[in-house]
Amino acid sequence: MSNRWDIFCRVVDNYGDIGVTWRLARQLAAEYGLVVRLWVDEPAAFLRLCPAAEAPLSGQCIEGVEVRHWPVVFPPVEVADVVIEAFACHLPMRYVEAMAARQHKPLWLNLEYLSAEAWVTGCHGLPSPQAGGLPKFFFFPGFVDGTGGLLRERNLLAQRRAFQTAPEARGEFLAHLGVRPAGNTRLISLFAYENASLAGWLTALAADRQPTLLLVPRGRIEGELQRWFGAQPSPGHCWRRGNLQVQLLPFLRHQDYDRLLWSCDVNAVRGEDSFVRAQWAGRPLLWHIYPQEEGAHWTKLDAFLDLYCSGLSPQAGAAQKSLWHAWNGRGNMHAAWVAAQPQMAALSSRAEGWCREQAKRPDLALALVRFHRNWLLCAA
Ligand code: TRH
């Protein structure tokens, strides 16, 4: 029976690499009954996402997944039936040799970063011959047919809708975090890299007629918040100016971070995994894309905007584009936010519509399982 999967994750920086692989590993184990081992080179990054785990990650079973530290000197271990190398992280040589020596060859997949660029469909699923004779297949997540889709647990949208239609569930969740918004307050979550456009946004929110509560899981953006307010947060981890209140939150577990996104009217997210989770929240979002050398990320940002804005009126599409461009450093964030306000209803309904469209496609875990099945059939 071909049911053992190894997923290898090298933490480049931040939490995206481990966030994606940890989520995928859990889903493969929970929904497909697979025996999944997750190898991570930086236990500290994993422990931030999963504080219940115990260092040094020597094979604990956590939420159905065996989580193992990937040490510099890799131990001799039995090779799995499917091997996922996340984000071209380069498998340990000893493991690659063991893969080549195995009688029943494993399926070797390189899980790539998410991109809406058109070339992705041409590369998804292609094999690349490796030294040692095994092919490695490139597996691309994506937003359109012909890609591997997006990570989405089987019951995610049903859970999200139940939560969003039960105000008491939201109230209870927020109260548990120490958040008690007044009735007419707009809730926004903020997860971003250092961002020079933040000041313009905060100024617009503070001057707005509607009160805003900005909820910020602790991280890299804190320094800029402190600079803008010119003071340390109050003992309740809050700042206040005009109609804006900011509240710092602890860094949440995956499940609670989802609930935070579901609770908010707008979500500012970054990188890859939080970006996808905000799409499943069905609410307008602001994406701080991971900046790449020579501005390569702009092509990626605009490719996504082209797809997303195709379902918006020209006015709403223009507002969405200027807002995202300004948030990523091209344009005036204050002006873009103010200009986007009349389009908020359209942006909200697009967020829900986009979520529904994306949910029609097979999710990434299912696409991987199917790819493996087909590969087995071809090999038989
Ligand atoms: O941390 P990131 O900036 O990760 C980035 C990107 O993945 C980028 O593409 C990659 O090249 C780079 O890492 C190396 O953003 P991302 O992808 O959203 O990952 C954050 C993870 O943290 C995600 O799994 C959600 C999770 N998270 C929580 O679990 N709790 C929290 O409170 C927050 C704010 C995030």
Short mmCIF file of C-alpha atoms and ligand atoms in Angstrom, two decimals:
data_model
loop_
_atom_site.label_atom_id
_atom_site.label_comp_id
_atom_site.label_asym_id
_atom_site.label_seq_id
_atom_site.Cartn_x
_atom_site.Cartn_y
_atom_site.Cartn_z
CA MET A 1 0.00 0.00 0.00
CA SER A 2 1.47 3.31 -1.16
CA ASN A 3 0.59 5.68 1.61
CA ARG A 4 3.69 7.15 3.20
CA TRP A 5 4.53 10.73 2.33
CA ASP A 6 7.61 12.75 3.32
CA ILE A 7 7.48 16.55 3.07
CA PHE A 8 10.74 18.50 3.31
CA CYS A 9 10.72 22.15 4.34
CA ARG A 10 13.63 24.57 4.61
CA VAL A 11 12.68 27.82 6.30
CA VAL A 12 14.07 30.59 4.08
CA ASP A 13 12.67 33.37 6.23
CA ASN A 14 9.31 34.27 7.78
CA TYR A 15 6.57 31.64 8.16
CA GLY A 16 5.31 30.94 4.64
CA ASP A 17 7.42 27.85 3.93
CA ILE A 18 6.55 26.12 7.17
CA GLY A 19 3.01 27.52 7.12
CA VAL A 20 2.23 25.93 3.75
CA THR A 21 3.92 22.59 4.44
CA TRP A 22 2.45 22.22 7.94
CA ARG A 23 -1.03 22.92 6.59
CA LEU A 24 -0.59 20.50 3.68
CA ALA A 25 0.84 17.76 5.93
CA ARG A 26 -2.12 18.00 8.31
CA GLN A 27 -4.64 17.86 5.51
CA LEU A 28 -3.03 14.85 3.79
CA ALA A 29 -3.07 12.97 7.10
CA ALA A 30 -6.55 14.01 8.20
CA GLU A 31 -8.44 13.74 4.92
CA TYR A 32 -6.63 10.97 3.06
CA GLY A 33 -5.41 8.81 5.95
CA LEU A 34 -1.83 9.12 4.70
CA VAL A 35 1.17 8.56 6.91
CA VAL A 36 2.89 11.91 6.72
CA ARG A 37 6.28 12.95 8.02
CA LEU A 38 7.23 16.63 7.93
CA TRP A 39 10.94 17.45 7.99
CA VAL A 40 11.76 21.02 9.00
CA ASP A 41 15.25 22.47 9.26
CA GLU A 42 14.30 25.25 11.73
CA PRO A 43 12.29 23.93 14.65
CA ALA A 44 11.88 27.48 16.05
CA ALA A 45 9.73 28.53 13.08
CA PHE A 46 7.55 25.46 13.51
CA LEU A 47 7.22 26.05 17.25
CA ARG A 48 5.95 29.59 16.61
CA LEU A 49 3.10 28.14 14.53
CA CYS A 50 2.56 25.22 16.85
CA PRO A 51 3.54 26.13 20.42
CA ALA A 52 2.08 22.82 21.66
CA ALA A 53 4.98 20.97 20.01
CA GLU A 54 8.07 20.17 21.99
CA ALA A 55 11.60 20.95 20.85
CA PRO A 56 13.73 19.34 19.47
CA LEU A 57 11.07 17.74 17.20
CA SER A 58 12.31 14.21 17.35
CA GLY A 59 9.32 12.53 15.77
CA GLN A 60 6.40 13.72 17.87
CA CYS A 61 3.02 13.03 16.31
CA ILE A 62 1.22 16.36 16.17
CA GLU A 63 -2.28 16.63 14.72
CA GLY A 64 -1.73 13.34 12.90
CA VAL A 65 1.68 14.29 11.44
CA GLU A 66 5.10 13.04 12.48
CA VAL A 67 7.16 16.22 12.75
CA ARG A 68 10.93 15.76 12.54
CA HIS A 69 13.85 18.13 12.75
CA TRP A 70 15.84 18.02 9.49
CA PRO A 71 19.39 18.04 10.82
CA VAL A 72 22.54 19.03 8.90
CA VAL A 73 23.75 15.44 9.02
CA PHE A 74 20.71 13.56 7.78
CA PRO A 75 20.06 10.18 9.43
CA PRO A 76 19.47 6.97 7.47
CA VAL A 77 15.68 6.63 7.23
CA GLU A 78 13.24 4.63 5.18
CA VAL A 79 12.20 6.47 2.02
CA ALA A 80 8.51 7.32 1.63
CA ASP A 81 6.26 6.50 -1.35
CA VAL A 82 5.77 10.17 -2.20
CA VAL A 83 8.42 12.77 -1.49
CA ILE A 84 7.59 16.46 -1.56
CA GLU A 85 10.46 18.87 -1.79
CA ALA A 86 8.88 22.19 -0.86
CA PHE A 87 9.97 25.29 -2.74
CA ALA A 88 13.08 23.69 -4.31
CA CYS A 89 14.61 23.14 -0.87
CA HIS A 90 17.08 20.44 -2.09
CA LEU A 91 16.67 17.09 -0.45
CA PRO A 92 19.51 15.63 1.62
CA MET A 93 21.91 13.73 -0.67
CA ARG A 94 21.70 10.64 1.53
CA TYR A 95 17.92 10.59 1.10
CA VAL A 96 18.14 11.10 -2.68
CA GLU A 97 20.54 8.16 -2.92
CA ALA A 98 18.14 6.03 -0.89
CA MET A 99 15.28 7.06 -3.22
CA ALA A 100 17.27 5.94 -6.27
CA ALA A 101 18.20 2.66 -4.57
CA ARG A 102 14.63 1.78 -3.56
CA GLN A 103 13.07 -1.09 -5.47
CA HIS A 104 9.71 0.64 -5.87
CA LYS A 105 10.68 4.13 -6.90
CA PRO A 106 8.97 6.95 -5.05
CA LEU A 107 7.18 9.84 -6.69
CA TRP A 108 9.33 12.97 -6.29
CA LEU A 109 7.55 16.30 -6.44
CA ASN A 110 8.83 19.82 -6.14
CA LEU A 111 6.05 21.98 -4.70
CA GLU A 112 6.52 25.47 -6.10
CA TYR A 113 5.55 28.93 -4.84
CA LEU A 114 2.11 30.24 -5.73
CA SER A 115 1.83 32.55 -8.72
CA ALA A 116 -0.99 33.74 -10.99
CA GLU A 117 1.41 34.23 -13.92
CA ALA A 118 0.31 32.64 -17.19
CA TRP A 119 3.47 30.51 -17.67
CA VAL A 120 2.57 28.41 -14.63
CA THR A 121 0.04 26.26 -16.52
CA GLY A 122 2.74 25.37 -19.07
CA CYS A 123 5.12 24.12 -16.38
CA HIS A 124 2.75 22.47 -13.91
CA GLY A 125 3.29 18.71 -13.74
CA LEU A 126 6.39 18.64 -15.96
CA PRO A 127 9.12 16.14 -15.09
CA SER A 128 12.77 17.05 -14.87
CA PRO A 129 15.32 14.19 -15.03
CA GLN A 130 17.69 14.18 -12.07
CA ALA A 131 21.16 12.70 -11.60
CA GLY A 132 20.51 9.17 -10.34
CA GLY A 133 17.79 8.54 -12.90
CA LEU A 134 14.68 9.63 -11.02
CA PRO A 135 12.45 12.32 -12.50
CA LYS A 136 11.31 15.21 -10.30
CA PHE A 137 7.90 16.66 -11.14
CA PHE A 138 7.12 20.36 -10.76
CA PHE A 139 3.86 20.96 -8.99
CA PHE A 140 2.47 24.47 -9.10
CA PRO A 141 -0.37 25.76 -6.96
CA GLY A 142 -2.52 28.26 -8.78
CA PHE A 143 -5.80 30.01 -9.42
CA VAL A 144 -6.79 28.57 -12.79
CA ASP A 145 -7.47 25.20 -14.43
CA GLY A 146 -4.24 23.47 -15.38
CA THR A 147 -2.54 24.28 -12.07
CA GLY A 148 -2.51 22.42 -8.75
CA GLY A 149 -5.09 24.70 -7.09
CA LEU A 150 -4.97 26.14 -3.60
CA LEU A 151 -4.75 24.61 -0.14
CA ARG A 152 -8.29 24.29 1.17
CA GLU A 153 -9.44 21.83 3.81
CA ARG A 154 -12.61 19.89 3.00
CA ASN A 155 -14.86 21.62 5.54
CA LEU A 156 -13.19 25.00 5.53
CA LEU A 157 -15.85 27.02 3.73
CA ALA A 158 -18.74 25.39 5.60
CA GLN A 159 -16.99 26.22 8.88
CA ARG A 160 -16.29 29.76 7.75
CA ARG A 161 -19.89 30.37 6.70
CA ALA A 162 -21.27 28.92 9.93
CA PHE A 163 -18.93 31.18 11.89
CA GLN A 164 -19.77 34.30 9.89
CA THR A 165 -23.49 33.76 10.22
CA ALA A 166 -23.32 33.26 14.01
CA PRO A 167 -22.52 36.61 15.62
CA GLU A 168 -22.18 34.93 19.01
CA ALA A 169 -19.37 32.67 17.70
CA ARG A 170 -17.49 35.73 16.47
CA GLY A 171 -18.14 37.61 19.73
CA GLU A 172 -16.92 34.68 21.80
CA PHE A 173 -13.81 34.22 19.69
CA LEU A 174 -12.91 37.92 19.84
CA ALA A 175 -13.61 38.12 23.57
CA HIS A 176 -11.27 35.18 24.08
CA LEU A 177 -8.57 37.34 22.46
CA GLY A 178 -9.50 40.28 24.69
CA VAL A 179 -11.14 42.12 21.76
CA ARG A 180 -14.48 43.83 22.46
CA PRO A 181 -15.42 46.05 19.53
CA ALA A 182 -18.27 48.56 19.78
CA GLY A 183 -21.24 47.88 17.47
CA ASN A 184 -20.38 50.20 14.56
CA THR A 185 -16.65 49.54 14.56
CA ARG A 186 -15.00 48.27 11.39
CA LEU A 187 -12.57 45.44 12.14
CA ILE A 188 -9.40 45.08 10.10
CA SER A 189 -6.61 42.57 10.61
CA LEU A 190 -3.04 43.50 9.75
CA PHE A 191 -0.20 41.12 8.88
CA ALA A 192 2.52 42.76 6.79
CA TYR A 193 6.24 43.26 6.32
CA GLU A 194 7.73 46.65 7.21
CA ASN A 195 5.69 48.95 5.01
CA ALA A 196 6.29 52.61 4.22
CA SER A 197 2.65 53.00 3.15
CA LEU A 198 1.36 52.15 6.61
CA ALA A 199 1.52 55.75 7.88
CA GLY A 200 -0.75 57.03 5.08
CA TRP A 201 -3.26 54.28 5.77
CA LEU A 202 -3.29 54.89 9.53
CA THR A 203 -3.81 58.62 8.91
CA ALA A 204 -6.81 57.88 6.68
CA LEU A 205 -8.29 55.44 9.21
CA ALA A 206 -7.82 57.85 12.13
CA ALA A 207 -9.62 60.61 10.19
CA ASP A 208 -12.47 58.39 8.96
CA ARG A 209 -15.99 58.94 10.28
CA GLN A 210 -16.38 55.23 10.97
CA PRO A 211 -14.33 53.93 13.90
CA THR A 212 -11.77 51.25 13.03
CA LEU A 213 -10.20 48.62 15.25
CA LEU A 214 -7.02 47.33 13.68
CA LEU A 215 -6.04 43.91 15.03
CA VAL A 216 -2.36 43.09 14.68
CA PRO A 217 -0.81 39.73 15.53
CA ARG A 218 2.66 40.53 16.85
CA GLY A 219 5.38 40.72 14.24
CA ARG A 220 7.49 42.81 11.89
CA ILE A 221 5.03 45.71 11.50
CA GLU A 222 5.07 46.68 15.21
CA GLY A 223 8.02 49.07 14.92
CA GLU A 224 6.23 51.20 12.34
CA LEU A 225 3.04 51.30 14.39
CA GLN A 226 5.05 52.51 17.35
CA ARG A 227 6.79 55.18 15.26
CA TRP A 228 3.48 56.48 13.88
CA PHE A 229 1.87 56.66 17.32
CA GLY A 230 5.10 58.03 18.83
CA ALA A 231 4.64 55.93 21.95
CA GLN A 232 4.73 52.44 23.40
CA PRO A 233 1.35 50.68 23.40
CA SER A 234 -0.76 50.94 26.54
CA PRO A 235 -0.74 48.02 29.02
CA GLY A 236 -3.68 46.50 27.11
CA HIS A 237 -1.39 46.47 24.00
CA CYS A 238 -3.43 49.26 22.41
CA TRP A 239 -2.88 52.59 20.73
CA ARG A 240 -5.54 55.14 19.91
CA ARG A 241 -5.68 58.21 17.67
CA GLY A 242 -8.80 59.86 16.28
CA ASN A 243 -11.20 57.16 15.17
CA LEU A 244 -8.50 54.50 15.01
CA GLN A 245 -7.68 52.00 17.70
CA VAL A 246 -4.92 49.45 17.23
CA GLN A 247 -4.68 46.33 19.34
CA LEU A 248 -1.74 43.96 19.33
CA LEU A 249 -2.61 40.28 19.53
CA PRO A 250 -0.45 37.25 20.17
CA PHE A 251 0.72 35.31 17.12
CA LEU A 252 -2.17 32.87 16.68
CA ARG A 253 -2.47 29.16 15.87
CA HIS A 254 -3.48 28.48 12.25
CA GLN A 255 -7.07 27.70 13.27
CA ASP A 256 -7.38 30.93 15.27
CA TYR A 257 -5.75 33.03 12.59
CA ASP A 258 -8.45 31.78 10.20
CA ARG A 259 -11.10 32.86 12.70
CA LEU A 260 -9.51 36.27 12.98
CA LEU A 261 -9.70 36.65 9.18
CA TRP A 262 -13.34 35.49 9.20
CA SER A 263 -14.12 38.04 11.94
CA CYS A 264 -12.77 41.08 10.13
CA ASP A 265 -14.33 43.31 7.49
CA VAL A 266 -11.01 43.73 5.66
CA ASN A 267 -7.81 41.71 5.98
CA ALA A 268 -4.29 42.89 5.23
CA VAL A 269 -2.18 39.81 4.58
CA ARG A 270 1.23 39.02 3.10
CA GLY A 271 3.39 36.36 1.46
CA GLU A 272 1.57 33.26 0.32
CA ASP A 273 -0.32 31.29 2.94
CA SER A 274 -2.10 34.16 4.75
CA PHE A 275 -2.91 35.57 1.30
CA VAL A 276 -4.76 32.37 0.40
CA ARG A 277 -6.48 32.15 3.78
CA ALA A 278 -7.79 35.70 3.38
CA GLN A 279 -9.29 34.65 0.04
CA TRP A 280 -11.15 31.84 1.77
CA ALA A 281 -12.43 34.36 4.34
CA GLY A 282 -14.53 35.94 1.59
CA ARG A 283 -13.74 39.50 2.67
CA PRO A 284 -11.89 42.32 0.88
CA LEU A 285 -8.15 41.96 1.27
CA LEU A 286 -4.98 43.94 0.94
CA TRP A 287 -1.96 41.93 -0.17
CA HIS A 288 1.56 42.87 0.84
CA ILE A 289 3.46 40.70 -1.60
CA TYR A 290 6.85 39.22 -0.64
CA PRO A 291 9.31 41.68 -2.22
CA GLN A 292 11.72 40.11 -4.69
CA GLU A 293 14.95 41.33 -6.23
CA GLU A 294 14.66 43.76 -9.15
CA GLY A 295 10.95 44.17 -8.51
CA ALA A 296 10.09 40.72 -9.90
CA HIS A 297 7.12 40.61 -7.52
CA TRP A 298 5.28 43.33 -9.48
CA THR A 299 4.64 40.96 -12.37
CA LYS A 300 3.22 38.45 -9.90
CA LEU A 301 1.06 41.06 -8.20
CA ASP A 302 -0.35 42.35 -11.48
CA ALA A 303 -1.01 38.84 -12.78
CA PHE A 304 -3.18 38.20 -9.75
CA LEU A 305 -4.89 41.58 -10.02
CA ASP A 306 -5.76 40.90 -13.67
CA LEU A 307 -7.56 37.70 -12.69
CA TYR A 308 -9.23 39.13 -9.62
CA CYS A 309 -10.34 42.41 -11.18
CA SER A 310 -11.85 40.67 -14.22
CA GLY A 311 -14.90 40.19 -11.98
CA LEU A 312 -15.17 43.87 -11.02
CA SER A 313 -16.58 46.97 -12.71
CA PRO A 314 -13.91 49.25 -14.26
CA GLN A 315 -14.29 51.68 -11.33
CA ALA A 316 -14.03 49.03 -8.63
CA GLY A 317 -11.17 47.32 -10.48
CA ALA A 318 -9.28 50.61 -10.72
CA ALA A 319 -9.82 51.23 -6.99
CA GLN A 320 -8.57 47.74 -6.12
CA LYS A 321 -5.48 48.11 -8.31
CA SER A 322 -4.52 51.56 -6.96
CA LEU A 323 -5.03 50.37 -3.42
CA TRP A 324 -2.82 47.30 -3.81
CA HIS A 325 -0.20 49.22 -5.74
CA ALA A 326 -0.12 51.93 -3.08
CA TRP A 327 0.09 49.34 -0.28
CA ASN A 328 3.10 47.82 -2.02
CA GLY A 329 4.85 51.17 -2.42
CA ARG A 330 3.59 52.61 -5.71
CA GLY A 331 1.18 55.44 -5.03
CA ASN A 332 -0.39 57.30 -2.16
CA MET A 333 -2.03 54.94 0.33
CA HIS A 334 -4.06 57.63 2.05
CA ALA A 335 -5.63 58.78 -1.23
CA ALA A 336 -6.07 55.22 -2.53
CA TRP A 337 -7.88 54.11 0.64
CA VAL A 338 -10.21 57.11 0.60
CA ALA A 339 -10.93 56.59 -3.12
CA ALA A 340 -11.69 52.89 -2.55
CA GLN A 341 -14.37 53.51 0.10
CA PRO A 342 -17.30 54.00 -2.33
CA GLN A 343 -16.30 50.66 -3.94
CA MET A 344 -16.24 48.65 -0.71
CA ALA A 345 -19.61 46.98 -1.30
CA ALA A 346 -18.44 45.87 -4.77
CA LEU A 347 -15.11 44.67 -3.33
CA SER A 348 -16.94 42.69 -0.65
CA SER A 349 -19.17 40.93 -3.13
CA ARG A 350 -16.17 40.21 -5.39
CA ALA A 351 -14.32 38.66 -2.43
CA GLU A 352 -17.18 36.22 -1.85
CA GLY A 353 -17.58 35.56 -5.58
CA TRP A 354 -13.86 34.92 -6.03
CA CYS A 355 -13.92 32.49 -3.10
CA ARG A 356 -16.83 30.59 -4.66
CA GLU A 357 -15.08 30.41 -8.05
CA GLN A 358 -11.83 29.16 -6.52
CA ALA A 359 -13.68 26.58 -4.44
CA LYS A 360 -15.00 24.93 -7.61
CA ARG A 361 -11.51 23.71 -8.46
CA PRO A 362 -9.87 20.71 -6.75
CA ASP A 363 -7.77 21.82 -3.78
CA LEU A 364 -4.01 21.35 -3.70
CA ALA A 365 -4.02 18.26 -1.47
CA LEU A 366 -6.58 16.51 -3.66
CA ALA A 367 -4.62 17.50 -6.78
CA LEU A 368 -1.47 15.98 -5.29
CA VAL A 369 -3.25 12.75 -4.35
CA ARG A 370 -4.73 12.49 -7.87
CA PHE A 371 -1.37 13.20 -9.46
CA HIS A 372 0.12 10.36 -7.44
CA ARG A 373 -2.70 7.98 -8.44
CA ASN A 374 -2.25 8.78 -12.11
CA TRP A 375 1.48 8.37 -11.84
CA LEU A 376 0.98 4.93 -10.29
CA LEU A 377 -1.40 3.96 -13.12
CA CYS A 378 1.09 5.09 -15.77
CA ALA A 379 3.90 3.20 -14.02
CA ALA A 380 1.84 -0.05 -13.76
O1 TRH B 1 5.51 34.73 6.69
P1 TRH B 1 5.31 35.08 5.27
O2 TRH B 1 5.78 36.39 4.87
O3 TRH B 1 5.98 33.99 4.39
C1 TRH B 1 6.73 34.26 3.22
C2 TRH B 1 6.00 33.93 1.99
O4 TRH B 1 5.53 32.63 2.01
C3 TRH B 1 6.89 34.12 0.80
O5 TRH B 1 6.22 33.79 -0.39
C4 TRH B 1 8.09 33.25 0.96
O6 TRH B 1 8.94 33.40 -0.09
C5 TRH B 1 8.75 33.65 2.24
O7 TRH B 1 7.86 33.49 3.32
C6 TRH B 1 9.96 32.82 2.49
O8 TRH B 1 3.74 35.02 4.93
P2 TRH B 1 2.74 33.78 4.76
O9 TRH B 1 3.03 33.01 3.53
O10 TRH B 1 1.42 34.35 4.88
O11 TRH B 1 3.02 32.87 6.01
C7 TRH B 1 2.63 33.21 7.31
C8 TRH B 1 2.13 32.00 8.07
O12 TRH B 1 1.89 32.36 9.42
C9 TRH B 1 0.81 31.48 7.51
O13 TRH B 1 0.83 30.07 7.56
C10 TRH B 1 -0.22 32.02 8.49
C11 TRH B 1 0.56 31.98 9.77
N1 TRH B 1 0.09 32.87 10.84
C12 TRH B 1 -0.38 32.29 12.00
O14 TRH B 1 -0.45 31.04 12.09
N2 TRH B 1 -0.76 33.08 13.02
C13 TRH B 1 -0.72 34.44 12.95
O15 TRH B 1 -1.09 35.12 13.93
C14 TRH B 1 -0.26 35.02 11.71
C15 TRH B 1 -0.23 36.53 11.59
C16 TRH B 1 0.16 34.21 10.70
#
